[in-house]
Structure formats: C-alpha cells, structure tokens
C-alpha cells in the first residue's frame, strides 16, 4: 500500500506521531455531503450489535446465506422496522428469494460508510460467512464529510491505493483512511478468502434531478457507481448498477410519484421506494451472466388474470373499489356491486370491462394488499380506471381491521404500529391514496375516473345521507388536484333515491343500508354512465347509445324524477281539455340535440308553440285540424357550468336553478291547445353538419327565464333550419371584462368547434365603468380585440352587434344616444380586425322612433300595476324588452345576418323581409305567456 504521496513522504510516515498536525492543512478534500441529511437514528454500535442478526444464524442446514452489507438505504435505523416511516430495501429483499434454498440476512446499518462498516461491523459479519455463501455490498452514501471529526466516516475519493493516517479530534483515536475503492477491494477479497461470492452494487438513487423539468434522475456513474464497477471488473466479481435500474424506473414514474418513494428526506426511502429498490436488486441479479445466485430467485410472478379480457386494439375498463363495486354478484337474491353490471352499458365490440374491486377494502388496504399493483401492471395506454372508495376508509387505523386512513385529502401522514402484526406503517390521508391511484394510472397512459361512494340507505329529516362534506369532497379534491375526471355518484344516485322516497328505496338494497341488490347496482351503474355523459371523458364514447329515443307523450310518461331521467316537469302535465301548457324534461349530457316533435291530436284541433330551456323559441305556433299530425325538427343546445376537470362558469345567484344551466333538456309546450303525440331526441352527429352560434352578451341578449322579460337571443333560434344550433351564453349584468372573469368565454371556447360563430353584443354595462383604463376606446375596445383573437385561434367566426338602444326620447321626438362612443368604438375595432358588424343600435333607434314615444313602451317592459300576479307596482323599464320587442329586435338581427353573413343566411327559414321602420303591429302579436313570472328587474340597465 502506497502512502498518500501528495502530502506524505516516507520520512513523514515514520514520524507521523510527531508531525501529523503539521500536515493536516495539506490533506485531500473529502466527498461533499450532497445529501445534507442526518440519519434519523444515530445508532450506538452496542445497540446495533444486539439489534442486528448474528451472522449466519438464519442458515437452514447446508443452505447458503445471502448477506447484505450496506447503510440506511438498505436498513434504516437500528431495527430497520420503519418506526420513523423510512424503510431500507434489505427488509423486502427476502421476498424475492426461495427461502427453502437460501436465507437472506440484512446486516446493514444506518449511517455507515464503507470505512466505518469495515472498521466496526465487518468482522462480525465475516465470521458467519461460509463457502458458497453470497455477500452483496452496497456502500457509499455516507463516504463524505470530515475524515477526522464528527462521525469521521469519509473515504478518499476514487479507487487508488492512497492511505492517510488521521487522529479523531473528539476521541484521540488513530485511524488509517483508504480510498473508497480500497475498502471495496478488501470486502471482495476477504469474502473470496472465505470461499463465498461477493457482488458489488451501486448506490440507490436519491430524489435528485439533473434538469429543471425533472425528467432525468441524477446518477452516481461518475463517482461511487463508477468506482464500484471498476473494482468489480478488476477483481472479477459481478456488479449490479442498482442506481441506474431504479433511476430509469423513477424517470418513467415522473416527479410527483418519485416523491412518494421517499419519506422525510430525499435519500431515505418510504416502503414504496424500498420495494422498488428491492425489485430492482432482484432484476439486476437475474440479469447477471453465469452467476448462480439468480437460481435462488423466486420466479417473477406473471399475472394471467388481470387484463385477460383484453382484445387487440381495444381498451379495457378496470373498476376498483369495495363491496359496493364487487360483491356476491351471483343471483337475483344476492348482494351486487355496480362493477359487475356496468358492462351491460358498454359496447362489447369496442371495450371490455374487468371488475377488480374487493369487498371490505379501503383505498389503503387495496394498495397494501397488492391489488392495485396487479391493475397497475396490466394497464396499457388508452385504458380506463374507475375507482370508488370511502365506505371502509373511516374505520380503525391500527387496531381491529386496520383499514382506516387519515381524514381529508391533504399530504399529511403518520407512522402507526399495527396492533395485529407489530409492524410500523405510514398511513396517509384518504385523498393521498386516491391521488396515488390517479398518478399511477396516468403514468401508464390510462385515464382515471374518480367516484364519490354510493349513497347509503340512511335518512334524516326526510333526506338521504350525503357524503358531500366528507369523502365526496375529499374524492373531488383529490381528482381535481391530480387531474382526473370526477363523477359525484353519491349525488346522482342520491337524487334518484330522494325522488323515490324513504319507503321506495328498500328494494334497491340487500340485507343492510349499504350493500345493493342487483336493481340497486344497476341504478348506480346507470348513474355512472349519466355522470360520464356530463363530462368530456372519452370513455363515454364506448357506452351503448341511449339516444335516439322516442317518448310517446301519453299516460305512461311519469313526473320527472332522477331515477327515470325524464318526465313531465315543473308540476305540469297535459290536461284533459288540452288547453294548459306543460313541460317535458330529459336528462342528457351537454351538447346539441336534434329534437323531432310529432304534433296533433286525434280528437281535436291543436295549436302548439314549442320552446326550450329558458323560453327559447324553437317552433312558432302550429295549427292543425283534428286527426292531423305533422313532424317538425329543430336543434336544442344544452349545457352545464363545467368547463374542464377543474373550472366551472361562475354563475350569479339568479342563474342557480334555471333551465339554462342544469342537467336537463327541457321543452315547453304551450299555445291555445298544445298537442304533442311524441318527442324524439338524438345527439347531433358530425355528419349532421350543424354549426353552432354562441351568443356572448348581456340582459338584452340572454334567454330571460321569466315573463314579461325577453331578449332577441331567445327568439332567433326559431328562424334557423336544422343546420344551425344556438347556444345563448349571455347573462344579465355582464360587461366584456366580467364575461371573461366569470369564465363564460372559456365555456364558449371549450364547446365550440372550427367553423362555429361567436356573436358579441356588449355596451350597456361597459359604459358604466368609470375607473382608470375604462372607456369605449380603452378597456372596451381592448376586450373586443380579445374576443376576436381567442375565437380565431380556434378557427371560429366572429360577429359584432352594437348594443340595443335605450328608450330615451328628447323634446323633438327623437330617441337619444345613451351609449356615447361605444357603438362607434365597436365599429372601429371591427374595421381593423375585418369583423362583420350588425348595427342594432341604429335599427332599434329607428324602431322606437317609428313606434313613437308612447307606442315604443309596447316593445319594452312597461306595464301598469297588477298586470301580473304579485305585481303591485307599475313596471317601467326602458332597456329590457318584452316578447314583442324582443321579436322585433330578433328580426332586425335576422336582416343583419341576411345582409352581412351569406353562409349563415343560407340556413334562415323562408321569411318576409322586415324593416324596423315598418314593425309588426303590437296589437296582433301573439305570444302565449309562460307559467314563470318574475317582477324583479334583470341585472344591468
């Protein structure tokens, strides 16, 4: 062995006792402590000796022993029992070997470097080694820090033969320090001298990344990994690059999942990380050429069940959960889980369904028992995972069935000792486990869908129990945070049971208040399908089609309820005389629907007007003689507030509960004698070539929900043929900026497809802005430009409409301009951006002046007291239209479309040309009043 020649001569070594202090300034620098971690258990050696196994004590007969030599990444703490939440891979290594052929002894100890292990523990280990045994050495994590103080565990860098005598400052003990490679050589040679087989391992990877995007895990292939490999090659022993095997896996896992591989710090592994390293070690051994140790490995398990249903080119839907997902599922009298019947709703020619749920499991125990690993290993890109836990997740954590988790969806965790096994385990929140399933599924390219758990048949004060403030909330939070689809199964099925009532619910359950009968399982499965159709999740494309569906409007139609999903609504139904209006609603996902109504009656003349959603005119009055029937079709756009997995439209309180934003497509049948034989509803398909017009505006555009208010946007749908759908996204009180802030434009853009149109009419409320940056040529013009830019990015056509005029006459009988520069500013933006403009300001001004100061009141909400029920004061609104006025404005817009938009004009139904200078006679205007009346004025003015 040569002295460390940089700073020790032979003479210097001879007088080291006298001159060591003089040469300390010249000593080499040890490896820097890049881990910056103090081992959680600074073990005393005496304690360690009693806790670690006696070398060779596990030997069975003449079987060999595999000895593991390492540090805290192989065995954390003195006992290696995970009492601080950290585990070393040596704990799990025996699971990969045939215990009838070989035993595995973990002699590693936290805090050891190659130097300190050799000096303190190695002799004891070596005593138990016999010929034919195996010794794995994985050291280096702690070969840093000071040479001669503190833990004094650093080694000289590299694999050279340098030596360096030191005196430990705190104790005065003398030691000789060698290179890392020299210690490795000593382990190897001394194992060989015993007739055993050494194998060198590189270190486990840390949670460290080479790049800012966290895609490349930092390797040790220029330091300890390289040096261990070089020693192995020189000494002719096997080498396993554990660092690279696990790091490659980590890179596939992604940053967030890698975080779960560690606990407390970035070097010590959690149970998850330890298991990954143990498997990597086994894989590395199995890949060694000519090394007999691999013959002692157990065969790597091959799962021939999970994913067995897979057909070439088709995805698999995996369902996981508890007994409400999978139960006895054997006959009509047993308990059933929805996962065993949901396949009935999917097209078997497109997708297969596998139910891997297990009764009695929580999210935690489903993971702990390896059930999730089987699904995870079977997942392929394009598959789907529906997960539903919660029924068993609130129980005991470490006693009894020990399946509970911490409440909530946060990152919290805590170490518990399991009463039955005495094993320590880190337990996380319910939401953490759901996020892990999501993360794993996405890593494999599968699409995760999270459900709130099924409702229990438990009632209080006439209401069925809800989990909206507990597991439902936590499941939703976890789904949103991790980027998964979420379906509130508890709420969807709960609504259906609520409609059935406490006495009507028992047939859907079996034996208790949680487990469902086959009927109940099918109800829950139908609720999941319903929830899917309310998302943009591609799994809905594999559902068997529910529509087109024809409803015969006779005595078999129920009152609307969530269980049936359709029916007469709002406490209405056809009367015997056939004179009263009625509503019919159907639960459908968002989208455009072709609605075909067959009108007429065998016994009487009929006179029918059809409206949709919030009094949106679809079919003007149709009169038919007795026993005469005709069919009419139109397109209805249905929407809900959801935009994507995380965002929703911010509705104002007046919008809550109105037909424009609910889960139903609602039709209103009115007129002097409404008569409907049947209603057929089917989703619009690409082949239908339907263009959607999205209206963005304020109270003069919106579908007003109640009489006597109305807007042109809800009249104009009746003017188009079945190639045009109208999605009126306007809302009272909106200005350009608030339309953006409330995410209404985000909703429009999420629904629109290239070639659709965006109609923009604002001004009434923008002109009220008085702060800095406000004004027609500032914020208003800027926002109009945003409408244009974002629409064109999606390939949409933009149309501007100047704001409708207010009724405001001067002494000369002329209607005053109350909008200032706003109409002009819009026209100037339109000219710069080449956007067509329909000048409603000018046309409505002409309309008012034609009708006159008094007659123009008939176009707006001007009514004496007691005209409507509950109206004790006169209504005098000079901004908002009644249905007559809204119809006149709609006809003005129609003329603008005919003049400025030839592609849309082709889809206008035949009509008589209209001029606001020659309006319809208000005395002959026909509009049967809706049953919804509201005296309160709409927002905005």
mmCIF file of N, CA and C in Angstrom, residues 748-791:
data_model
loop_
_atom_site.group_PDB
_atom_site.id
_atom_site.type_symbol
_atom_site.label_atom_id
_atom_site.label_comp_id
_atom_site.label_asym_id
_atom_site.label_seq_id
_atom_site.Cartn_x
_atom_site.Cartn_y
_atom_site.Cartn_z
ATOM 1 N N UNK A 748 -67.517 28.991 -23.664
ATOM 2 C CA UNK A 748 -67.812 29.051 -25.102
ATOM 3 C C UNK A 748 -66.715 28.347 -25.889
ATOM 4 N N UNK A 749 -65.474 28.696 -25.597
ATOM 5 C CA UNK A 749 -64.364 28.151 -26.364
ATOM 6 C C UNK A 749 -64.187 26.657 -26.113
ATOM 7 N N UNK A 750 -64.602 26.174 -24.946
ATOM 8 C CA UNK A 750 -64.496 24.741 -24.663
ATOM 9 C C UNK A 750 -65.520 23.941 -25.458
ATOM 10 N N UNK A 751 -66.614 24.573 -25.850
ATOM 11 C CA UNK A 751 -67.680 23.881 -26.564
ATOM 12 C C UNK A 751 -67.576 24.039 -28.081
ATOM 13 N N UNK A 752 -66.992 25.144 -28.533
ATOM 14 C CA UNK A 752 -67.025 25.489 -29.958
ATOM 15 C C UNK A 752 -66.056 24.633 -30.764
ATOM 16 N N UNK A 753 -66.383 24.475 -32.030
ATOM 17 C CA UNK A 753 -65.514 23.756 -32.959
ATOM 18 C C UNK A 753 -65.250 24.677 -34.154
ATOM 19 N N UNK A 754 -64.166 24.448 -34.877
ATOM 20 C CA UNK A 754 -63.863 25.311 -36.020
ATOM 21 C C UNK A 754 -65.059 25.465 -36.955
ATOM 22 N N UNK A 755 -65.293 26.694 -37.368
ATOM 23 C CA UNK A 755 -66.410 26.991 -38.250
ATOM 24 C C UNK A 755 -67.634 27.523 -37.536
ATOM 25 N N UNK A 756 -67.690 27.367 -36.214
ATOM 26 C CA UNK A 756 -68.787 27.940 -35.440
ATOM 27 C C UNK A 756 -68.654 29.457 -35.382
ATOM 28 N N UNK A 757 -69.700 30.105 -34.859
ATOM 29 C CA UNK A 757 -69.747 31.567 -34.808
ATOM 30 C C UNK A 757 -69.842 32.063 -33.366
ATOM 31 N N UNK A 758 -69.200 33.202 -33.119
ATOM 32 C CA UNK A 758 -69.317 33.899 -31.841
ATOM 33 C C UNK A 758 -69.934 35.267 -32.110
ATOM 34 N N UNK A 759 -71.150 35.485 -31.588
ATOM 35 C CA UNK A 759 -71.835 36.773 -31.708
ATOM 36 C C UNK A 759 -71.576 37.565 -30.423
ATOM 37 N N UNK A 760 -71.093 38.779 -30.558
ATOM 38 C CA UNK A 760 -70.684 39.576 -29.393
ATOM 39 C C UNK A 760 -71.487 40.871 -29.372
ATOM 40 N N UNK A 761 -72.296 41.034 -28.310
ATOM 41 C CA UNK A 761 -73.023 42.295 -28.124
ATOM 42 C C UNK A 761 -72.896 42.753 -26.669
ATOM 43 N N UNK A 762 -72.060 43.758 -26.452
ATOM 44 C CA UNK A 762 -71.885 44.362 -25.130
ATOM 45 C C UNK A 762 -71.903 45.885 -25.273
ATOM 46 N N UNK A 763 -72.051 46.556 -24.155
ATOM 47 C CA UNK A 763 -72.005 48.014 -24.146
ATOM 48 C C UNK A 763 -72.822 48.612 -23.015
ATOM 49 N N UNK A 764 -74.010 48.041 -22.767
ATOM 50 C CA UNK A 764 -74.881 48.607 -21.739
ATOM 51 C C UNK A 764 -74.201 48.724 -20.386
ATOM 52 N N UNK A 765 -73.425 47.728 -20.043
ATOM 53 C CA UNK A 765 -72.807 47.718 -18.721
ATOM 54 C C UNK A 765 -71.351 48.174 -18.760
ATOM 55 N N UNK A 766 -70.691 48.008 -19.907
ATOM 56 C CA UNK A 766 -69.317 48.508 -20.023
ATOM 57 C C UNK A 766 -69.264 50.019 -19.853
ATOM 58 N N UNK A 767 -70.293 50.711 -20.360
ATOM 59 C CA UNK A 767 -70.249 52.171 -20.321
ATOM 60 C C UNK A 767 -70.403 52.736 -18.921
ATOM 61 N N UNK A 768 -70.729 51.850 -17.958
ATOM 62 C CA UNK A 768 -70.841 52.313 -16.566
ATOM 63 C C UNK A 768 -69.490 52.341 -15.869
ATOM 64 N N UNK A 769 -68.478 51.710 -16.459
ATOM 65 C CA UNK A 769 -67.135 51.719 -15.859
ATOM 66 C C UNK A 769 -66.572 53.133 -15.894
ATOM 67 N N UNK A 770 -66.092 53.579 -14.764
ATOM 68 C CA UNK A 770 -65.571 54.953 -14.681
ATOM 69 C C UNK A 770 -64.128 55.004 -14.185
ATOM 70 N N UNK A 771 -63.543 53.864 -13.854
ATOM 71 C CA UNK A 771 -62.203 53.850 -13.290
ATOM 72 C C UNK A 771 -61.124 54.011 -14.340
ATOM 73 N N UNK A 772 -59.857 53.995 -13.894
ATOM 74 C CA UNK A 772 -58.719 54.110 -14.820
ATOM 75 C C UNK A 772 -58.757 53.008 -15.873
ATOM 76 N N UNK A 773 -58.480 53.376 -17.116
ATOM 77 C CA UNK A 773 -58.459 52.397 -18.194
ATOM 78 C C UNK A 773 -59.809 52.083 -18.785
ATOM 79 N N UNK A 774 -60.874 52.633 -18.188
ATOM 80 C CA UNK A 774 -62.206 52.369 -18.717
ATOM 81 C C UNK A 774 -62.465 53.275 -19.924
ATOM 82 N N UNK A 775 -63.599 53.075 -20.541
ATOM 83 C CA UNK A 775 -63.948 53.897 -21.684
ATOM 84 C C UNK A 775 -64.055 53.098 -22.953
ATOM 85 N N UNK A 776 -64.751 53.667 -23.917
ATOM 86 C CA UNK A 776 -65.041 52.962 -25.162
ATOM 87 C C UNK A 776 -63.772 52.567 -25.908
ATOM 88 N N UNK A 777 -62.774 53.465 -25.915
ATOM 89 C CA UNK A 777 -61.573 53.216 -26.709
ATOM 90 C C UNK A 777 -60.438 52.597 -25.890
ATOM 91 N N UNK A 778 -60.719 52.245 -24.672
ATOM 92 C CA UNK A 778 -59.683 51.664 -23.819
ATOM 93 C C UNK A 778 -60.068 50.209 -23.486
ATOM 94 N N UNK A 779 -60.575 49.998 -22.299
ATOM 95 C CA UNK A 779 -60.856 48.631 -21.858
ATOM 96 C C UNK A 779 -61.866 47.928 -22.777
ATOM 97 N N UNK A 780 -62.922 48.633 -23.172
ATOM 98 C CA UNK A 780 -63.960 48.037 -24.014
ATOM 99 C C UNK A 780 -63.379 47.582 -25.354
ATOM 100 N N UNK A 781 -62.665 48.478 -26.036
ATOM 101 C CA UNK A 781 -62.085 48.129 -27.329
ATOM 102 C C UNK A 781 -61.036 47.023 -27.186
ATOM 103 N N UNK A 782 -60.259 47.112 -26.104
ATOM 104 C CA UNK A 782 -59.245 46.088 -25.860
ATOM 105 C C UNK A 782 -59.892 44.710 -25.692
ATOM 106 N N UNK A 783 -60.984 44.650 -24.937
ATOM 107 C CA UNK A 783 -61.653 43.373 -24.694
ATOM 108 C C UNK A 783 -62.308 42.820 -25.949
ATOM 109 N N UNK A 784 -62.831 43.711 -26.780
ATOM 110 C CA UNK A 784 -63.397 43.242 -28.048
ATOM 111 C C UNK A 784 -62.325 42.560 -28.887
ATOM 112 N N UNK A 785 -61.118 43.125 -28.848
ATOM 113 C CA UNK A 785 -59.998 42.516 -29.582
ATOM 114 C C UNK A 785 -59.686 41.120 -29.013
ATOM 115 N N UNK A 786 -59.809 40.948 -27.711
ATOM 116 C CA UNK A 786 -59.571 39.641 -27.099
ATOM 117 C C UNK A 786 -60.603 38.632 -27.589
ATOM 118 N N UNK A 787 -61.868 39.062 -27.677
ATOM 119 C CA UNK A 787 -62.896 38.168 -28.217
ATOM 120 C C UNK A 787 -62.492 37.661 -29.598
ATOM 121 N N UNK A 788 -62.000 38.569 -30.418
ATOM 122 C CA UNK A 788 -61.627 38.213 -31.780
ATOM 123 C C UNK A 788 -60.430 37.267 -31.794
ATOM 124 N N UNK A 789 -59.394 37.638 -31.049
ATOM 125 C CA UNK A 789 -58.156 36.857 -31.096
ATOM 126 C C UNK A 789 -58.360 35.434 -30.604
ATOM 127 N N UNK A 790 -59.042 35.282 -29.483
ATOM 128 C CA UNK A 790 -59.206 33.944 -28.916
ATOM 129 C C UNK A 790 -60.128 33.084 -29.797
ATOM 130 N N UNK A 791 -61.134 33.725 -30.400
ATOM 131 C CA UNK A 791 -62.027 32.972 -31.289
ATOM 132 C C UNK A 791 -61.270 32.480 -32.524
#
